[in-house]
Short mmCIF file of C-alpha atoms and ligand atoms in Angstrom, two decimals:
data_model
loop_
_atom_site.label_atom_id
_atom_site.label_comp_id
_atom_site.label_asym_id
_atom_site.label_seq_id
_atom_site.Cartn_x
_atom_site.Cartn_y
_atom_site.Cartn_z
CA UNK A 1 -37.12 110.23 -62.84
CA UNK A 2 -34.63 107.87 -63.75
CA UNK A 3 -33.60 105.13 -61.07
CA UNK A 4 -31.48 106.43 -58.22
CA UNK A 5 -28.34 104.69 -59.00
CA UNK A 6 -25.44 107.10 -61.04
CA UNK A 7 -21.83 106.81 -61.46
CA UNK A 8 -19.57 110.04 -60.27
CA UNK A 9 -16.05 110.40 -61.90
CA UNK A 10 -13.95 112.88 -60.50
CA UNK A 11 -10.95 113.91 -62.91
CA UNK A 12 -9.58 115.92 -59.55
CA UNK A 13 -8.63 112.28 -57.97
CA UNK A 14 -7.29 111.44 -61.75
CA UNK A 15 -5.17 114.61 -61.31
CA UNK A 16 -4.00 113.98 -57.72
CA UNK A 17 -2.89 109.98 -58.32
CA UNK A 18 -0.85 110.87 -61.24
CA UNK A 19 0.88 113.46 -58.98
CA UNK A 20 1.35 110.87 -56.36
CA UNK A 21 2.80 108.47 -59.75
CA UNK A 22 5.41 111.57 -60.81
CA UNK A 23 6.62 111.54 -56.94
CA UNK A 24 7.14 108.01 -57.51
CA UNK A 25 8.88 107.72 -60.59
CA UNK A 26 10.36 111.39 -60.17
CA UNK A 27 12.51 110.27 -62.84
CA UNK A 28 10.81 109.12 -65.65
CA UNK A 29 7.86 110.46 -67.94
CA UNK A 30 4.92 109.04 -67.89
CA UNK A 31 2.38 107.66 -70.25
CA UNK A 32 -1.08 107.74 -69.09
CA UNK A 33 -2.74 104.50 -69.71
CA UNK A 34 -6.39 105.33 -71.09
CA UNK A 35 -7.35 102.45 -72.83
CA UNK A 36 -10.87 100.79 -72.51
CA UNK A 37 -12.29 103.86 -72.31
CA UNK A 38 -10.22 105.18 -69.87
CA UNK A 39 -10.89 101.78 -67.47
CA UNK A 40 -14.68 102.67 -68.07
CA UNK A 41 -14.35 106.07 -66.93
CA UNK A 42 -15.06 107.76 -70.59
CA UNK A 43 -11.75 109.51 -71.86
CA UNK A 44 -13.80 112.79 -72.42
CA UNK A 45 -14.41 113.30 -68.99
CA UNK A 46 -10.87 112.31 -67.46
CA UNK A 47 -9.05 114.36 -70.05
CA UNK A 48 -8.78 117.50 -68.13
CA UNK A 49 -6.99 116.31 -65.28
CA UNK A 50 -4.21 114.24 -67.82
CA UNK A 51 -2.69 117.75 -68.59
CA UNK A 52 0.60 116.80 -66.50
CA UNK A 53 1.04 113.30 -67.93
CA UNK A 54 3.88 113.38 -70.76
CA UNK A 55 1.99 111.37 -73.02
CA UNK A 56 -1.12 109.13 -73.88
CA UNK A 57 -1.32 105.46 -73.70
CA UNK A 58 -4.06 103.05 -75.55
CA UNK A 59 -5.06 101.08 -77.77
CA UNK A 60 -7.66 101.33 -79.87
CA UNK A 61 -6.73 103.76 -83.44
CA UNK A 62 -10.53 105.79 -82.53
CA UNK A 63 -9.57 106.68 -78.92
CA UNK A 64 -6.00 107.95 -80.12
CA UNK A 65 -7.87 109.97 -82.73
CA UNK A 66 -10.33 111.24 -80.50
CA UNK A 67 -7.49 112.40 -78.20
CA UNK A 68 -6.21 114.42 -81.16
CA UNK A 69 -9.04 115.99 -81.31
CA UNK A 70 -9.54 116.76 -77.73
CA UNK A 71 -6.49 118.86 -78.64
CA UNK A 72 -3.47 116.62 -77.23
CA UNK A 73 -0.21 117.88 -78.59
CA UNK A 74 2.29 115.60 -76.51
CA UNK A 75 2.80 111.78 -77.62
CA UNK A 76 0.23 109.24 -78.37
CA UNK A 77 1.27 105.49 -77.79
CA UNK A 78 -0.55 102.38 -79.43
CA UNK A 79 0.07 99.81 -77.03
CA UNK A 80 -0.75 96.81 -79.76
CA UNK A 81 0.70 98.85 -82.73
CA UNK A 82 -0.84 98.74 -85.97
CA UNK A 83 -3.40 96.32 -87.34
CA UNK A 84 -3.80 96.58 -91.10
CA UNK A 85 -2.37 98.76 -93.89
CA UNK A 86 -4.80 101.90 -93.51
CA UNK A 87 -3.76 102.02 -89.94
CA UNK A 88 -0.31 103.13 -90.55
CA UNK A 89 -1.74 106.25 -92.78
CA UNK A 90 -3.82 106.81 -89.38
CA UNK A 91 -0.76 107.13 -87.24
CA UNK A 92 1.10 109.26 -89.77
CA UNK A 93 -1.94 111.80 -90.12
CA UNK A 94 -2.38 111.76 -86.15
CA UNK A 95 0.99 111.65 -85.14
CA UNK A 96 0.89 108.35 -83.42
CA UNK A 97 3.77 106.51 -81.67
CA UNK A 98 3.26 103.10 -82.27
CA UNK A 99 4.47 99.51 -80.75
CA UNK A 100 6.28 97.09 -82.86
CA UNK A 101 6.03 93.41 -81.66
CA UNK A 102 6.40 91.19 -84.43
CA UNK A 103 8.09 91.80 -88.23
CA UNK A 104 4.36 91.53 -89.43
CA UNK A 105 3.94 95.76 -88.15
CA UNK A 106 7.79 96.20 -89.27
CA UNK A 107 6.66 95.41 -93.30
CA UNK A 108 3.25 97.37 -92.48
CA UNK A 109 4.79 100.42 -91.90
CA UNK A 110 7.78 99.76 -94.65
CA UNK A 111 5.05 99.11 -97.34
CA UNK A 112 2.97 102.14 -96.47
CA UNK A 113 6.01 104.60 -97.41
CA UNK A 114 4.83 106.93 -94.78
CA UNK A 115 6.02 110.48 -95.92
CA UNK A 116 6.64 111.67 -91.76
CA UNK A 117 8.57 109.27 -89.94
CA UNK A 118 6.68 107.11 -87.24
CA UNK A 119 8.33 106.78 -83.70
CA UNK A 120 8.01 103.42 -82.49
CA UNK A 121 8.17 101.49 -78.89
CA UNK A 122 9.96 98.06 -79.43
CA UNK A 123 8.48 95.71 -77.80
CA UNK A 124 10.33 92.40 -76.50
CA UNK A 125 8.68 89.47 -74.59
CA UNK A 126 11.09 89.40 -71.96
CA UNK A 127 8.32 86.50 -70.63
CA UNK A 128 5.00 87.73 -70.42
CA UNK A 129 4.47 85.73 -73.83
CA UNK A 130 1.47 88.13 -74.99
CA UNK A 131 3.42 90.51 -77.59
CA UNK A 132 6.94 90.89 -78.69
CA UNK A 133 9.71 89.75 -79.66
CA UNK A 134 12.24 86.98 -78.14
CA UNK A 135 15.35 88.41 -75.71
CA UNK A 136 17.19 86.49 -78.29
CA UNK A 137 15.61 88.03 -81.84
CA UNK A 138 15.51 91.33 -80.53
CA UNK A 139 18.68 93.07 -81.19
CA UNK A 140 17.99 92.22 -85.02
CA UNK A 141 14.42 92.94 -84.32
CA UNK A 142 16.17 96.49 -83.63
CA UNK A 143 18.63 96.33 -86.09
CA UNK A 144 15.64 95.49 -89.30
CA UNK A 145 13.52 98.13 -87.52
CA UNK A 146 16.42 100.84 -87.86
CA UNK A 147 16.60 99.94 -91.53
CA UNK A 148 12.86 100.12 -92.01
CA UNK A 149 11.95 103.36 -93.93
CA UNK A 150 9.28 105.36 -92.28
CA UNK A 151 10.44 104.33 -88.76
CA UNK A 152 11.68 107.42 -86.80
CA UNK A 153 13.10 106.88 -82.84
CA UNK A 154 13.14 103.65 -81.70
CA UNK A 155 12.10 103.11 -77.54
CA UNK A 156 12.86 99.97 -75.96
CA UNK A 157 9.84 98.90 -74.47
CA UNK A 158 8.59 95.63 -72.59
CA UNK A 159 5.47 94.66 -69.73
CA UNK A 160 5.89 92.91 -66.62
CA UNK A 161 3.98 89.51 -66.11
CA UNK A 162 3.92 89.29 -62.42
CA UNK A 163 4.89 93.12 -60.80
CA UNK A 164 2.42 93.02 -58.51
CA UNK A 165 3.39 90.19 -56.60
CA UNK A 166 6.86 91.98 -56.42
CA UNK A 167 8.14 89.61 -59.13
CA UNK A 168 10.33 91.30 -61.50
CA UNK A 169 13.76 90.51 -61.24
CA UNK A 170 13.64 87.90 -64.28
CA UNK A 171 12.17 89.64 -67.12
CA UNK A 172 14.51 92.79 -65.76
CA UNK A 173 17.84 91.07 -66.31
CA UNK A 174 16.33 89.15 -69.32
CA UNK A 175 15.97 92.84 -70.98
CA UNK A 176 18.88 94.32 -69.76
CA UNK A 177 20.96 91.63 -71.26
CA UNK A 178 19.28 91.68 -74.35
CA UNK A 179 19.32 95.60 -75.00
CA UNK A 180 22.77 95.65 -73.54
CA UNK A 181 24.57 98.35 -75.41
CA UNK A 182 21.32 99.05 -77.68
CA UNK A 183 20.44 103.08 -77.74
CA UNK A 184 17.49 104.33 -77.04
CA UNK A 185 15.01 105.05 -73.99
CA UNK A 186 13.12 102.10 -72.25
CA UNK A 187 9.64 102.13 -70.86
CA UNK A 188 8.72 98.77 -68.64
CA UNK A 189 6.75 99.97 -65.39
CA UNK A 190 2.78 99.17 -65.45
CA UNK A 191 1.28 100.79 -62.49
CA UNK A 192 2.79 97.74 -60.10
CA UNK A 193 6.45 98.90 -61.03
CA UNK A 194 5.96 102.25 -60.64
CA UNK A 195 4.57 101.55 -56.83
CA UNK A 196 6.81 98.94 -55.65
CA UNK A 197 10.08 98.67 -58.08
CA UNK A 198 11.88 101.49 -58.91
CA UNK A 199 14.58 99.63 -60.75
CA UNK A 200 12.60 99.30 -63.17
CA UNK A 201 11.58 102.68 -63.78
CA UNK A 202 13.49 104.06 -66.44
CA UNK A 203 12.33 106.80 -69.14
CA UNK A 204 8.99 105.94 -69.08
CA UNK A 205 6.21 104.70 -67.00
CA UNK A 206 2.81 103.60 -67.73
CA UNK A 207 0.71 103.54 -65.32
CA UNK A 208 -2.44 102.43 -65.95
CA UNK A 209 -5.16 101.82 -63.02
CA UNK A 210 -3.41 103.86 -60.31
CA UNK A 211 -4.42 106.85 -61.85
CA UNK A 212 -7.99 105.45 -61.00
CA UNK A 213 -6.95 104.97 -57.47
CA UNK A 214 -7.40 101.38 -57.92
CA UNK A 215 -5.04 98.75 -56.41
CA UNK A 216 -2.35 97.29 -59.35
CA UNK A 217 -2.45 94.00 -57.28
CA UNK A 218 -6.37 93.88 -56.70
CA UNK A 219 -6.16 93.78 -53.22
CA UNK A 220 -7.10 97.18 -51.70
CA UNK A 221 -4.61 96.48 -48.11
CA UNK A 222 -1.79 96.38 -50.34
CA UNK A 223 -2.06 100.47 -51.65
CA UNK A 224 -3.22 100.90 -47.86
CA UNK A 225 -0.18 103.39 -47.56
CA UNK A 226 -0.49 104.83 -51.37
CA UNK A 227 -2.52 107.93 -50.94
CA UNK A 228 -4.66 107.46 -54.15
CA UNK A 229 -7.91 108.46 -54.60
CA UNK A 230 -10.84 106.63 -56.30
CA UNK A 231 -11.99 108.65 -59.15
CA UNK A 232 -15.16 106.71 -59.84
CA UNK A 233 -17.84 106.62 -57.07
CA UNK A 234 -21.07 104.32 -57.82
CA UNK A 235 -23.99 105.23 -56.12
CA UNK A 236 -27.48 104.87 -54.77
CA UNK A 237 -30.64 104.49 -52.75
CA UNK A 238 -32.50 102.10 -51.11
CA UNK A 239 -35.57 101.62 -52.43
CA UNK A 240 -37.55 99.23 -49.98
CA UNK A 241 -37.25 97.77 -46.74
CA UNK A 242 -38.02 94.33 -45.58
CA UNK A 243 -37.66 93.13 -41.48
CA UNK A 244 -36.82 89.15 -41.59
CA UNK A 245 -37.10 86.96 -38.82
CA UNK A 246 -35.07 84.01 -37.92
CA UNK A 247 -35.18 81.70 -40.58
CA UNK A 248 -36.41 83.79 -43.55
CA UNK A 249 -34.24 83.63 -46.64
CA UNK A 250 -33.85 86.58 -49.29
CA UNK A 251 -33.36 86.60 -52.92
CA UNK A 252 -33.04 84.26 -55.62
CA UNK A 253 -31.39 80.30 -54.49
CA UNK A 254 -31.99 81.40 -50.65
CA UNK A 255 -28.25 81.80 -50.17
CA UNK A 256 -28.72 84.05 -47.06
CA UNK A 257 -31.13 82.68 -43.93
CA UNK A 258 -31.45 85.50 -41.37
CA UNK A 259 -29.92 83.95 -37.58
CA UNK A 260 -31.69 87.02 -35.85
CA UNK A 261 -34.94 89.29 -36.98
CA UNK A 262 -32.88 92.26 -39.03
CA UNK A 263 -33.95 94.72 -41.73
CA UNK A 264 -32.90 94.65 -44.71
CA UNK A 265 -32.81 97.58 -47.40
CA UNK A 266 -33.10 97.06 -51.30
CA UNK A 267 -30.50 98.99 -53.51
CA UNK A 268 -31.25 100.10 -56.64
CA UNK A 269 -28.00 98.08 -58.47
CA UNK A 270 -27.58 95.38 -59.86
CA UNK A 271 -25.15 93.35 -62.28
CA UNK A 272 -27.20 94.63 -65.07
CA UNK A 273 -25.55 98.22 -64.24
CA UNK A 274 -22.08 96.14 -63.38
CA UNK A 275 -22.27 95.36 -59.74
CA UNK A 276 -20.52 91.84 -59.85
CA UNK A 277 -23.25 89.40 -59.52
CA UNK A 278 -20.68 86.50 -58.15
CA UNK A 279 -20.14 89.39 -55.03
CA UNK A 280 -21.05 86.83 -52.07
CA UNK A 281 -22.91 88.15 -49.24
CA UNK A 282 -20.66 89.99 -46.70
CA UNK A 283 -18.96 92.22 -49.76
CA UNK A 284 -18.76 95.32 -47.83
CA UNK A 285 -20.98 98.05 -48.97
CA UNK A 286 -21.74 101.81 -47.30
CA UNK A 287 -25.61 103.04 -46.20
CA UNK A 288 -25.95 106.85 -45.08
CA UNK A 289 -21.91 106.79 -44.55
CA UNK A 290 -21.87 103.53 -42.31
CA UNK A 291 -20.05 100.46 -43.49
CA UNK A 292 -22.44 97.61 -43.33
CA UNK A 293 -22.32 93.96 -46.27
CA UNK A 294 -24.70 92.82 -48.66
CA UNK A 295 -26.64 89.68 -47.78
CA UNK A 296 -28.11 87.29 -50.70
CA UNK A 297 -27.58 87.03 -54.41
CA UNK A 298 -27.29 90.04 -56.44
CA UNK A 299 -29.86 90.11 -59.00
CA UNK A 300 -30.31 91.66 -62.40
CA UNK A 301 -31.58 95.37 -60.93
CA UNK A 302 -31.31 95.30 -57.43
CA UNK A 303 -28.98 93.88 -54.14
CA UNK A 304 -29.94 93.61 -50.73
CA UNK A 305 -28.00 94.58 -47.74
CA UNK A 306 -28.19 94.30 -44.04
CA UNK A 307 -29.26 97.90 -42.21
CA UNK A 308 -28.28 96.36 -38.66
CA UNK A 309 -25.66 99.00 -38.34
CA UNK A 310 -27.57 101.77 -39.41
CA UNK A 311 -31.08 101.51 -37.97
CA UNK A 312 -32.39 104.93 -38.92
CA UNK A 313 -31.80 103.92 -42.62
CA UNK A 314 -34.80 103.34 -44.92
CA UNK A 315 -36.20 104.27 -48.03
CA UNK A 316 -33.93 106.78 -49.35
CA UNK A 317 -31.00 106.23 -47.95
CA UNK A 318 -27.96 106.98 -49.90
CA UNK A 319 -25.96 103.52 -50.77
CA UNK A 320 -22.34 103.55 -52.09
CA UNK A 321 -21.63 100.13 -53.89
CA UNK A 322 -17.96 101.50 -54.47
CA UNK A 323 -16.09 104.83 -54.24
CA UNK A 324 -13.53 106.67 -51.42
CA UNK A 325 -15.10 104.99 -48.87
CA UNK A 326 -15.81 101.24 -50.02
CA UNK A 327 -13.03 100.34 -52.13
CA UNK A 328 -13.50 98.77 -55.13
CA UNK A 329 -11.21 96.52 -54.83
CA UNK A 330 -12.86 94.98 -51.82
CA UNK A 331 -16.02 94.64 -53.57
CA UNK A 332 -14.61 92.67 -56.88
CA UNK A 333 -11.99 89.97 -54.74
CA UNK A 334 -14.35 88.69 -52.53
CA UNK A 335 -16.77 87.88 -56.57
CA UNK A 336 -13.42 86.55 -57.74
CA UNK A 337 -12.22 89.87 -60.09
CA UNK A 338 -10.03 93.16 -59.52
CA UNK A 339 -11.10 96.74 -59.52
CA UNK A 340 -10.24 96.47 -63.18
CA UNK A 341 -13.14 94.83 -64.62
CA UNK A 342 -15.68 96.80 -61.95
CA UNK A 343 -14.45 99.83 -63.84
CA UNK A 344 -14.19 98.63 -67.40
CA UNK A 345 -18.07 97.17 -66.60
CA UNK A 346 -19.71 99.99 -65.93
CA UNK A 347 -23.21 99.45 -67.72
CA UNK A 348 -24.62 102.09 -70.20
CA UNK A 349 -27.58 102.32 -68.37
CA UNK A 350 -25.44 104.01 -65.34
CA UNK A 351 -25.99 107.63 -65.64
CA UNK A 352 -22.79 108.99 -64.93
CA UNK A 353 -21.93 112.69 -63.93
CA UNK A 354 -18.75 114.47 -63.36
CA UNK A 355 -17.66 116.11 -60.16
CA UNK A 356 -16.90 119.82 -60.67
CA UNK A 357 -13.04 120.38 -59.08
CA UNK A 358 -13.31 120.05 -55.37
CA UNK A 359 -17.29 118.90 -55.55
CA UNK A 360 -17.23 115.13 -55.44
CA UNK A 361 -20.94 114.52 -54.96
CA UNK A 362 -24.01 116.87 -56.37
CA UNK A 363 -21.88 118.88 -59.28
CA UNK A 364 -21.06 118.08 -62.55
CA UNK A 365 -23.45 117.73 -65.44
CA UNK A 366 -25.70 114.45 -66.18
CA UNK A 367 -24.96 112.45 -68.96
CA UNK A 368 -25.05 108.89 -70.19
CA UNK A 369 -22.03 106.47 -70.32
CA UNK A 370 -20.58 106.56 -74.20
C1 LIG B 401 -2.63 98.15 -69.55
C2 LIG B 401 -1.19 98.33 -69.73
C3 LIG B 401 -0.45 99.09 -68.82
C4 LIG B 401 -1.06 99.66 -67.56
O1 LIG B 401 -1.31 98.61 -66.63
P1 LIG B 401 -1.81 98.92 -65.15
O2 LIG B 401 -1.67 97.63 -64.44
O3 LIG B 401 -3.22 99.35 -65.26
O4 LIG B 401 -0.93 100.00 -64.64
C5 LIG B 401 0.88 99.31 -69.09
N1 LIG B 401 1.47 98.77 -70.20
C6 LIG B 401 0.79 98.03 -71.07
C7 LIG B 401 1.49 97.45 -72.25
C8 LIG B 401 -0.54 97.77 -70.88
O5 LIG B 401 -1.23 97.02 -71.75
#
């Protein structure tokens, strides 16, 4: 038997937060944002429930081929564009739409003569200062991208520094100015926008992480009145039991001294599987269904957590580190990350199944993270 501990995605919750996205942004298509793996879920296993989305989002040139070959007619976006020569031939054979955000990709795709024309996304740095170019350059940037041979429709794109702190206004009016006048659709909103800025909506939207039901912002209050659902649920058991009296410590550094005897239960996680290891004691964690908090450090394969709320727990006892009921996002802020990284961390150890449609637990057929 392998240890207890298994990861559950459920591409129904993946299917029911992008509906909640297209009431959202009822006017705009949407890109599905599946890079990293799908945030750690494995594309594969998500892919059924992106039927609705418009088109696919990501960034690395295997993962867009692999979604061609998962049969995925609609678009394909590169979110960094192309890299080197060969990769233009890639998005010409696959039927990639790819990101321009420097002259660099411009003479990349004008030397490589492509015989089908490649749609493109613009991209300007309307102040994120990542990718793209200035407000200033970028109606040339247009103009020398219309003129490039091999370039086919030209979407205005750009990506908000600071959306989910409801901070948007700046790099809006920056690119409205500077694409005053310009044709062609725009795509801005990250999953932030789409939830709290509809202004910004336009053509496209690309949410990324609420289609995971995971909180743009990182704090888990602030989607409080989203409906999403978490479509990754890491669980497991405990696997020991240990009764401390006043004064005893537990785990590695002694960080936690019991102020009353307690038990304690011993989960079968650790940050060797990608529980956070910096997640202090008190991160909130679920035994048998009732919320109780982790006490001590996390170590490599295990975590400890206090069964004072559920005294009929023991050896056995089903844990959830994250899921529907603990959010995710309230297990990575208090170790100082978002639900982001929990998700892209995922170790490969974690055997991870996938929930049939409308099974969220036992279903779904075992496999290993890829
Ligand atoms: C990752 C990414 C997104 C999605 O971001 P979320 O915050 O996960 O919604 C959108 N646009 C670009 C350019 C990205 O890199």
């Amino acid at each position: 038997m392998p240890r207890p501990i298994v990861a559950h995605i459920h591409p129904d919750a993946v299917r029911h937060n992008l509906e909640i996205v297209r009431q959202k942004a009822s006017g705009s298509r949407v890109w599905a944002v599946v890079k990293a793996n799908a945030y750690g879920h494995g594309i594969e296993r998500i892919y059924p429930a992106l039927a609705a989305a418009d088109g696919i989002a990501l960034l690395d040139l295997d993962e867009a081929v692999r979604v061609r070959e998962l049969g995925w007619k609609k678009p394909v976006l590169l979110l960094e564009g192309v890299f080197k020569p060969e990769d233009v031939k890639t998005a010409e054979t696959f039927g990639l739409t790819v990101a321009v955000h420097c002259d660099e990709q411009l003479e990349l795709i004008a030397a490589a003569k492509p015989g089908r024309s490649i749609d493109i996304n613009l991209k300007m740095n309307s102040g994120m200062n990542r990718l793209g170019f200035t407000p200033e350059g970028f109606r040339g940037a247009w103009e020398r991208a219309r003129a490039t041979q091999g370039v086919g429709a030209i979407t205005l794109m750009s990506h908000f520094a600071n959306a989910d702190a409801h901070d948007v206004d700046w790099q809006l009016d920056r690119f409205d100015a500077a694409t005053e006048g310009i044709p062609g659709e725009r795509s801005l909103s990250n999953s932030a926008a789409v939830l709290w800025h509809e202004r910004a909506h336009r053509d496209w939207v690309r949410p990324g992480i609420v289609l995971y039901g995971g909180s743009p912002s990182g704090v888990a209050r602030h989607i409080a009145d989203v409906s999403l659902r978490a479509s990754m649920t890491l669980s497991s058991e405990i696997i020991g039991v240990q009764t401390m009296r006043i004064g005893d410590t537990v785990g590695y550094a002694r960080t936690y001294t019991a102020d009353r005897s307690m038990r304690i239960g011993v989960v079968a996680c650790g940050y060797a599987d990608g529980y956070p290891r910096h997640a202090p004691s008190g991160t909130p964690v679920a035994v048998d269904g009732v919320m109780t908090r982790t006490v001590g450090r996390v170590s490599m394969d295990m975590l400890t957590v206090d069964l004072t709320p559920c005294p009929s727990a023991g050896i056995g006892s089903k844990v959830e580190l994250w899921g529907d009921q603990v959010k995710i996002d309230d297990v990575a802020e208090p170790a100082g990350t978002i639900g982001y990284e929990l998700m892209c961390a995922l170790a490969r150890r974690v055997p991870v199944r996938v929930s049939a449609a409308h099974d969220d637990t036992h279903a779904g057929v075992a496999e290993f993270a890829v």
